[in-house]
Amino acid sequence: MFTWVDEWVNSEDCMNLIRQRMDSLKKLSTISSGKIHVNCRGKYYPRTDSKIERVQVPDDKVDWSVPFPCYTPTSYTSPHILAAPPYADPEIGSSGFKLVWNALDGKVNRSSHEGPYTILDGFPRNLHGRTGVTGRGALGRWGPNHAADPIVTRWKMINKKRVHDEKTGRPILQFVCIQRRDCGAWAIPGGMVDPGERVSVTLQREFQEEALNSLEMTPQQKKKTEQQLKFLFSGGEEVYSGYVDDPRSTDNAWIETVAYNFHENDQTGILYHLHLNSGDDAQAVTWKDINGEMNLYATHKDIIKEVAVKHQAHW
Ligand code: RP5
């Protein structure tokens, strides 16, 4: 019997989906795997008033498969998360709270972009190894906390001509870069995917909130902005999906992202007329020239490099 499943499996849409996943797995191997996480092994857990010390994990003991018998990580979940804001899970073991791991759990996506993760004694284990802290730290979800990162790019222009780097001779790309309010680092204006939210929606929402301060717009202004960005955001290309080496990660909670590039090739589109205005978690916003010397939050520099390579731009 020929079912709709057979029809779907043989369809061009299905093939495209497989190609896309293969592409992002290839990208994953260059950015995420093969590198051990570093940012989540600093001396102190970030964003804490009382200094929470991480147990130090040497490079060769990060991998769970390497025995580390004296490993006694600090247990830490921030008071803010324990106060149970709407985006946070309850504590594991609380009555009536049952989790579905490695799958869509109601509206919350608990599967990883990098394949199944292990559950040990009821707790999810960080796919990239030890971090020196157990619990959720400042993260709301156990296991993967899904984010989305919009990389909005244009060419650097002077007098309507592309600017080339003197050394490499390649044209210079610029991307919309925000300064994070929590730590002052420059970053892609990304954020967390809300339960049930489509990633495409998160990408545009986060961009509008952090780079255009849409939270302080009137409903009319917001609608107009959404309309203006609609075309740009309908044509994005996935450049990365996977683990982020974020300083907030713990042994039981970590950040994964899907990063999309939204690019405009000439000056006729919206990007050369956009009024940037930082808002929400961003304290500043600017067009930043892309190059290999940039210093960015977490693994954002590696992700931006993918974009530079894709456009054959200066790096
Ligand atoms: C990074 O943190 C992700 O790549 C994303 O940019 C960001 C999400 O966290 P918030 O900005 O919502 O704190 O790891």
CSV table of C-alpha atoms and ligand atoms in Angstrom, one decimal:
chain,number,residue,atom,x,y,z
A,1,MET,CA,0.0,0.0,0.0
A,2,PHE,CA,1.4,3.4,-1.0
A,3,THR,CA,1.0,5.8,1.9
A,4,TRP,CA,1.6,9.5,2.4
A,5,VAL,CA,4.7,8.5,4.3
A,6,ASP,CA,6.2,6.9,1.1
A,7,GLU,CA,5.1,9.9,-0.9
A,8,TRP,CA,6.9,12.2,1.6
A,9,VAL,CA,10.1,10.1,1.7
A,10,ASN,CA,10.3,10.2,-2.1
A,11,SER,CA,9.6,13.9,-2.4
A,12,GLU,CA,12.0,16.7,-3.3
A,13,ASP,CA,11.1,18.4,0.1
A,14,CYS,CA,12.3,15.4,2.0
A,15,MET,CA,15.6,15.3,0.0
A,16,ASN,CA,16.1,19.0,0.6
A,17,LEU,CA,15.6,18.4,4.3
A,18,ILE,CA,18.1,15.6,4.3
A,19,ARG,CA,20.6,17.7,2.3
A,20,GLN,CA,20.2,20.6,4.8
A,21,ARG,CA,20.8,18.3,7.8
A,22,MET,CA,23.9,16.8,6.2
A,23,ASP,CA,25.2,20.3,5.5
A,24,SER,CA,24.7,21.4,9.1
A,25,LEU,CA,26.3,18.2,10.4
A,26,LYS,CA,29.3,19.0,8.2
A,27,LYS,CA,29.4,22.6,9.8
A,28,LEU,CA,28.9,21.1,13.2
A,29,SER,CA,32.0,19.0,12.8
A,30,THR,CA,34.1,22.1,12.0
A,31,ILE,CA,32.8,24.3,14.8
A,32,SER,CA,31.6,22.2,17.7
A,33,SER,CA,33.1,18.7,17.7
A,34,GLY,CA,36.8,18.1,18.0
A,35,LYS,CA,37.1,21.2,20.2
A,36,ILE,CA,36.8,20.9,24.0
A,37,HIS,CA,34.7,23.5,25.8
A,38,VAL,CA,36.7,26.2,27.5
A,39,ASN,CA,34.3,29.1,28.3
A,40,CYS,CA,32.3,27.0,30.8
A,41,ARG,CA,35.4,25.9,32.8
A,42,GLY,CA,36.5,29.4,34.1
A,43,LYS,CA,37.3,29.8,37.8
A,44,TYR,CA,33.9,31.3,38.7
A,45,TYR,CA,30.4,30.7,37.4
A,46,PRO,CA,29.2,33.9,35.6
A,47,ARG,CA,26.5,36.3,36.7
A,48,THR,CA,26.7,35.5,40.4
A,49,ASP,CA,27.1,38.0,43.2
A,50,SER,CA,28.4,35.5,45.7
A,51,LYS,CA,31.3,33.9,43.9
A,52,ILE,CA,30.5,30.4,42.9
A,53,GLU,CA,33.7,28.5,42.1
A,54,ARG,CA,33.7,25.8,39.5
A,55,VAL,CA,35.8,22.7,40.3
A,56,GLN,CA,38.7,22.9,37.8
A,57,VAL,CA,38.6,20.3,35.1
A,58,PRO,CA,41.9,19.8,33.2
A,59,ASP,CA,41.6,19.5,29.4
A,60,ASP,CA,42.4,15.8,29.4
A,61,LYS,CA,39.6,15.2,32.0
A,62,VAL,CA,36.7,17.0,30.2
A,63,ASP,CA,35.6,13.9,28.3
A,64,TRP,CA,33.3,11.8,30.5
A,65,SER,CA,34.9,8.6,29.3
A,66,VAL,CA,38.2,9.6,31.0
A,67,PRO,CA,38.1,8.5,34.7
A,68,PHE,CA,38.3,11.4,37.2
A,69,PRO,CA,37.6,9.7,40.5
A,70,CYS,CA,38.1,12.8,42.7
A,71,TYR,CA,35.6,14.9,40.6
A,72,THR,CA,33.2,16.6,43.0
A,73,PRO,CA,31.6,19.4,41.0
A,74,THR,CA,30.0,22.4,42.8
A,75,SER,CA,26.2,22.2,42.8
A,76,TYR,CA,24.6,25.4,41.7
A,77,THR,CA,21.3,26.6,40.3
A,78,SER,CA,20.7,30.4,40.6
A,79,PRO,CA,18.1,31.7,43.0
A,80,HIS,CA,16.4,33.3,40.1
A,81,ILE,CA,15.9,30.0,38.3
A,82,LEU,CA,14.8,28.3,41.6
A,83,ALA,CA,12.1,31.0,41.9
A,84,ALA,CA,10.6,29.3,38.8
A,85,PRO,CA,10.1,32.0,36.2
A,86,PRO,CA,7.8,30.8,33.4
A,87,TYR,CA,10.7,29.7,31.1
A,88,ALA,CA,12.3,27.5,33.7
A,89,ASP,CA,11.8,23.8,34.5
A,90,PRO,CA,11.1,22.7,38.1
A,91,GLU,CA,13.8,20.9,40.0
A,92,ILE,CA,14.2,17.3,39.0
A,93,GLY,CA,12.4,15.1,41.6
A,94,SER,CA,9.7,17.7,42.4
A,95,SER,CA,6.3,16.1,42.7
A,96,GLY,CA,4.3,15.9,39.5
A,97,PHE,CA,7.3,16.9,37.3
A,98,LYS,CA,8.1,14.3,34.7
A,99,LEU,CA,10.5,15.0,31.8
A,100,VAL,CA,10.7,13.4,28.4
A,101,TRP,CA,14.4,13.3,27.4
A,102,ASN,CA,15.8,13.4,23.9
A,103,ALA,CA,12.4,14.3,22.4
A,104,LEU,CA,9.8,17.0,22.1
A,105,ASP,CA,8.3,17.2,25.6
A,106,GLY,CA,5.0,18.9,25.1
A,107,LYS,CA,6.1,22.2,23.6
A,108,VAL,CA,9.6,22.1,25.0
A,109,ASN,CA,12.3,20.7,22.7
A,110,ARG,CA,14.5,18.5,24.8
A,111,SER,CA,16.4,16.8,21.9
A,112,SER,CA,19.9,17.9,21.0
A,113,HIS,CA,21.1,18.9,17.6
A,114,GLU,CA,24.1,16.6,18.2
A,115,GLY,CA,22.3,13.3,18.9
A,116,PRO,CA,21.1,11.6,22.0
A,117,TYR,CA,22.6,12.6,25.3
A,118,THR,CA,22.9,10.3,28.3
A,119,ILE,CA,20.7,10.4,31.4
A,120,LEU,CA,22.6,9.4,34.6
A,121,ASP,CA,20.8,8.9,37.9
A,122,GLY,CA,17.9,10.9,36.4
A,123,PHE,CA,20.0,13.9,35.2
A,124,PRO,CA,21.0,14.8,31.7
A,125,ARG,CA,24.7,14.8,31.0
A,126,ASN,CA,26.4,17.6,29.0
A,127,LEU,CA,27.4,16.1,25.6
A,128,HIS,CA,30.7,18.0,25.6
A,129,GLY,CA,31.9,16.8,29.0
A,130,ARG,CA,32.6,18.0,32.5
A,131,THR,CA,32.2,21.7,33.4
A,132,GLY,CA,32.9,21.7,37.2
A,133,VAL,CA,29.3,22.6,38.1
A,134,THR,CA,26.2,20.5,38.4
A,135,GLY,CA,22.6,21.8,38.5
A,136,ARG,CA,21.3,24.4,36.0
A,137,GLY,CA,23.4,27.5,36.9
A,138,ALA,CA,21.6,30.4,35.3
A,139,LEU,CA,19.9,28.3,32.6
A,140,GLY,CA,16.2,27.5,32.8
A,141,ARG,CA,16.1,24.1,31.2
A,142,TRP,CA,17.7,20.8,32.1
A,143,GLY,CA,19.6,19.4,29.2
A,144,PRO,CA,19.7,21.5,26.0
A,145,ASN,CA,18.5,25.1,26.2
A,146,HIS,CA,17.7,26.0,22.6
A,147,ALA,CA,18.7,29.4,21.2
A,148,ALA,CA,18.6,31.0,17.8
A,149,ASP,CA,21.2,33.4,16.3
A,150,PRO,CA,20.4,35.8,13.4
A,151,ILE,CA,23.5,36.9,11.6
A,152,VAL,CA,22.4,39.9,9.5
A,153,THR,CA,25.1,40.9,7.0
A,154,ARG,CA,25.8,43.5,4.3
A,155,TRP,CA,28.9,44.6,2.4
A,156,LYS,CA,30.9,47.5,3.8
A,157,MET,CA,30.4,50.4,1.2
A,158,ILE,CA,32.0,53.8,0.6
A,159,ASN,CA,30.6,56.0,-2.2
A,160,LYS,CA,28.5,53.0,-3.4
A,161,LYS,CA,31.6,50.8,-3.8
A,162,ARG,CA,32.5,47.7,-1.8
A,163,VAL,CA,35.5,48.3,0.5
A,164,HIS,CA,38.2,45.6,0.2
A,165,ASP,CA,40.8,44.7,2.8
A,166,GLU,CA,44.3,45.8,1.8
A,167,LYS,CA,46.0,42.6,2.7
A,168,THR,CA,43.6,39.9,1.6
A,169,GLY,CA,42.0,41.9,-1.2
A,170,ARG,CA,38.7,40.5,-0.3
A,171,PRO,CA,35.5,42.6,0.3
A,172,ILE,CA,34.6,43.3,3.9
A,173,LEU,CA,31.4,42.1,5.3
A,174,GLN,CA,29.6,43.8,8.2
A,175,PHE,CA,27.1,42.2,10.6
A,176,VAL,CA,24.7,43.6,13.2
A,177,CYS,CA,26.5,43.1,16.5
A,178,ILE,CA,25.1,43.8,20.0
A,179,GLN,CA,26.9,44.3,23.3
A,180,ARG,CA,25.4,42.1,25.9
A,181,ARG,CA,24.1,43.8,29.0
A,182,ASP,CA,25.1,40.9,31.4
A,183,CYS,CA,28.8,40.8,30.6
A,184,GLY,CA,29.6,43.6,28.2
A,185,ALA,CA,30.8,41.1,25.5
A,186,TRP,CA,29.9,41.8,21.8
A,187,ALA,CA,27.7,39.1,20.3
A,188,ILE,CA,25.2,38.0,17.7
A,189,PRO,CA,21.8,39.3,18.8
A,190,GLY,CA,20.4,35.8,19.6
A,191,GLY,CA,18.1,34.5,22.3
A,192,MET,CA,16.2,31.6,23.6
A,193,VAL,CA,13.5,29.8,21.6
A,194,ASP,CA,10.2,30.0,23.5
A,195,PRO,CA,8.3,26.7,23.9
A,196,GLY,CA,6.4,25.9,20.7
A,197,GLU,CA,8.0,28.8,18.9
A,198,ARG,CA,9.3,28.3,15.3
A,199,VAL,CA,13.0,29.1,15.0
A,200,SER,CA,12.3,31.4,12.1
A,201,VAL,CA,10.1,33.4,14.5
A,202,THR,CA,12.7,33.5,17.2
A,203,LEU,CA,15.3,34.8,14.8
A,204,GLN,CA,13.3,37.8,13.7
A,205,ARG,CA,11.9,38.5,17.2
A,206,GLU,CA,15.3,38.5,18.9
A,207,PHE,CA,16.8,40.7,16.1
A,208,GLN,CA,13.9,43.2,16.5
A,209,GLU,CA,14.1,43.2,20.3
A,210,GLU,CA,17.9,43.5,20.7
A,211,ALA,CA,19.0,45.4,17.6
A,212,LEU,CA,15.9,47.6,17.0
A,213,ASN,CA,14.4,47.9,20.5
A,214,SER,CA,11.0,46.7,19.3
A,215,LEU,CA,9.9,46.2,22.9
A,216,GLU,CA,9.6,49.9,23.2
A,217,MET,CA,7.9,50.5,19.9
A,218,THR,CA,4.2,51.3,19.5
A,219,PRO,CA,2.2,48.4,18.0
A,220,GLN,CA,2.0,50.4,14.7
A,221,GLN,CA,5.8,50.9,14.6
A,222,LYS,CA,6.4,47.2,15.4
A,223,LYS,CA,4.1,46.1,12.6
A,224,LYS,CA,5.8,48.4,10.1
A,225,THR,CA,9.2,47.1,11.2
A,226,GLU,CA,8.1,43.5,10.8
A,227,GLN,CA,6.8,44.2,7.3
A,228,GLN,CA,10.1,45.9,6.3
A,229,LEU,CA,12.1,42.9,7.5
A,230,LYS,CA,9.8,40.3,6.2
A,231,PHE,CA,11.5,39.8,2.9
A,232,LEU,CA,15.1,39.7,4.4
A,233,PHE,CA,14.1,37.2,7.0
A,234,SER,CA,12.3,34.9,4.6
A,235,GLY,CA,15.5,34.3,2.7
A,236,GLY,CA,17.9,33.1,5.4
A,237,GLU,CA,20.4,30.3,5.2
A,238,GLU,CA,21.4,28.0,8.0
A,239,VAL,CA,25.1,28.2,8.8
A,240,TYR,CA,25.3,26.3,12.1
A,241,SER,CA,23.3,24.2,14.4
A,242,GLY,CA,24.7,22.6,17.6
A,243,TYR,CA,26.4,23.2,20.9
A,244,VAL,CA,27.6,26.6,22.0
A,245,ASP,CA,30.5,26.8,24.4
A,246,ASP,CA,28.7,29.3,26.6
A,247,PRO,CA,30.1,30.3,30.1
A,248,ARG,CA,26.7,29.4,31.6
A,249,SER,CA,26.8,25.7,30.7
A,250,THR,CA,26.9,23.1,33.5
A,251,ASP,CA,27.2,19.3,33.6
A,252,ASN,CA,23.4,19.1,33.3
A,253,ALA,CA,22.3,22.1,31.3
A,254,TRP,CA,23.8,23.7,28.2
A,255,ILE,CA,23.0,26.0,25.2
A,256,GLU,CA,22.6,24.9,21.7
A,257,THR,CA,21.8,27.2,18.8
A,258,VAL,CA,20.6,27.4,15.2
A,259,ALA,CA,22.3,30.3,13.4
A,260,TYR,CA,21.0,31.7,10.2
A,261,ASN,CA,22.6,34.2,7.9
A,262,PHE,CA,20.3,37.0,6.4
A,263,HIS,CA,22.3,38.8,3.8
A,264,GLU,CA,21.7,41.8,1.5
A,265,ASN,CA,24.0,42.1,-1.5
A,266,ASP,CA,23.4,45.7,-2.6
A,267,GLN,CA,22.2,49.0,-1.3
A,268,THR,CA,18.7,48.8,-2.6
A,269,GLY,CA,17.4,46.7,0.3
A,270,ILE,CA,16.5,47.6,3.9
A,271,LEU,CA,19.8,47.1,5.6
A,272,TYR,CA,21.5,50.3,4.4
A,273,HIS,CA,18.6,52.4,5.9
A,274,LEU,CA,17.9,50.5,9.1
A,275,HIS,CA,18.0,52.5,12.3
A,276,LEU,CA,19.7,50.4,14.8
A,277,ASN,CA,18.7,50.9,18.4
A,278,SER,CA,19.7,48.5,21.2
A,279,GLY,CA,17.0,47.1,23.5
A,280,ASP,CA,16.2,44.2,25.9
A,281,ASP,CA,19.4,42.3,26.8
A,282,ALA,CA,21.5,44.5,24.6
A,283,GLN,CA,23.2,47.7,25.9
A,284,ALA,CA,24.6,48.8,22.5
A,285,VAL,CA,24.3,47.8,18.8
A,286,THR,CA,26.5,48.5,15.8
A,287,TRP,CA,27.5,47.3,12.3
A,288,LYS,CA,30.8,45.5,13.0
A,289,ASP,CA,33.4,44.8,10.3
A,290,ILE,CA,34.0,41.0,10.1
A,291,ASN,CA,37.5,39.9,10.5
A,292,GLY,CA,39.6,37.2,12.2
A,293,GLU,CA,40.7,39.6,15.0
A,294,MET,CA,37.2,40.1,16.4
A,295,ASN,CA,36.5,39.2,20.0
A,296,LEU,CA,33.0,37.9,20.4
A,297,TYR,CA,30.9,36.1,23.1
A,298,ALA,CA,31.0,32.3,23.4
A,299,THR,CA,31.6,30.6,20.1
A,300,HIS,CA,30.1,33.4,18.0
A,301,LYS,CA,33.4,34.1,16.2
A,302,ASP,CA,33.5,30.6,14.8
A,303,ILE,CA,29.9,30.9,13.6
A,304,ILE,CA,30.6,34.3,11.9
A,305,LYS,CA,33.7,32.8,10.2
A,306,GLU,CA,31.3,30.3,8.4
A,307,VAL,CA,29.5,33.3,7.1
A,308,ALA,CA,32.7,35.1,5.9
A,309,VAL,CA,33.8,31.9,4.1
A,310,LYS,CA,30.4,31.4,2.5
A,311,HIS,CA,30.5,34.9,1.0
A,312,GLN,CA,34.2,34.7,0.1
A,313,ALA,CA,34.7,37.8,2.3
A,314,HIS,CA,37.7,39.1,4.1
A,315,TRP,CA,38.5,37.2,7.3
B,1,RP5,C1,24.5,32.1,23.3
B,1,RP5,O1,23.6,32.8,24.2
B,1,RP5,C2,23.6,31.8,22.1
B,1,RP5,O2,24.4,31.6,20.9
B,1,RP5,C3,22.7,33.0,22.0
B,1,RP5,O3,23.3,34.0,21.3
B,1,RP5,C4,22.6,33.4,23.5
B,1,RP5,C5,21.2,33.1,24.1
B,1,RP5,O4,21.2,33.5,25.4
B,1,RP5,P1,20.6,34.9,25.9
B,1,RP5,O5,21.1,36.0,25.0
B,1,RP5,O6,19.1,34.7,25.8
B,1,RP5,O7,21.0,35.1,27.3
B,1,RP5,O8,25.0,31.0,23.8
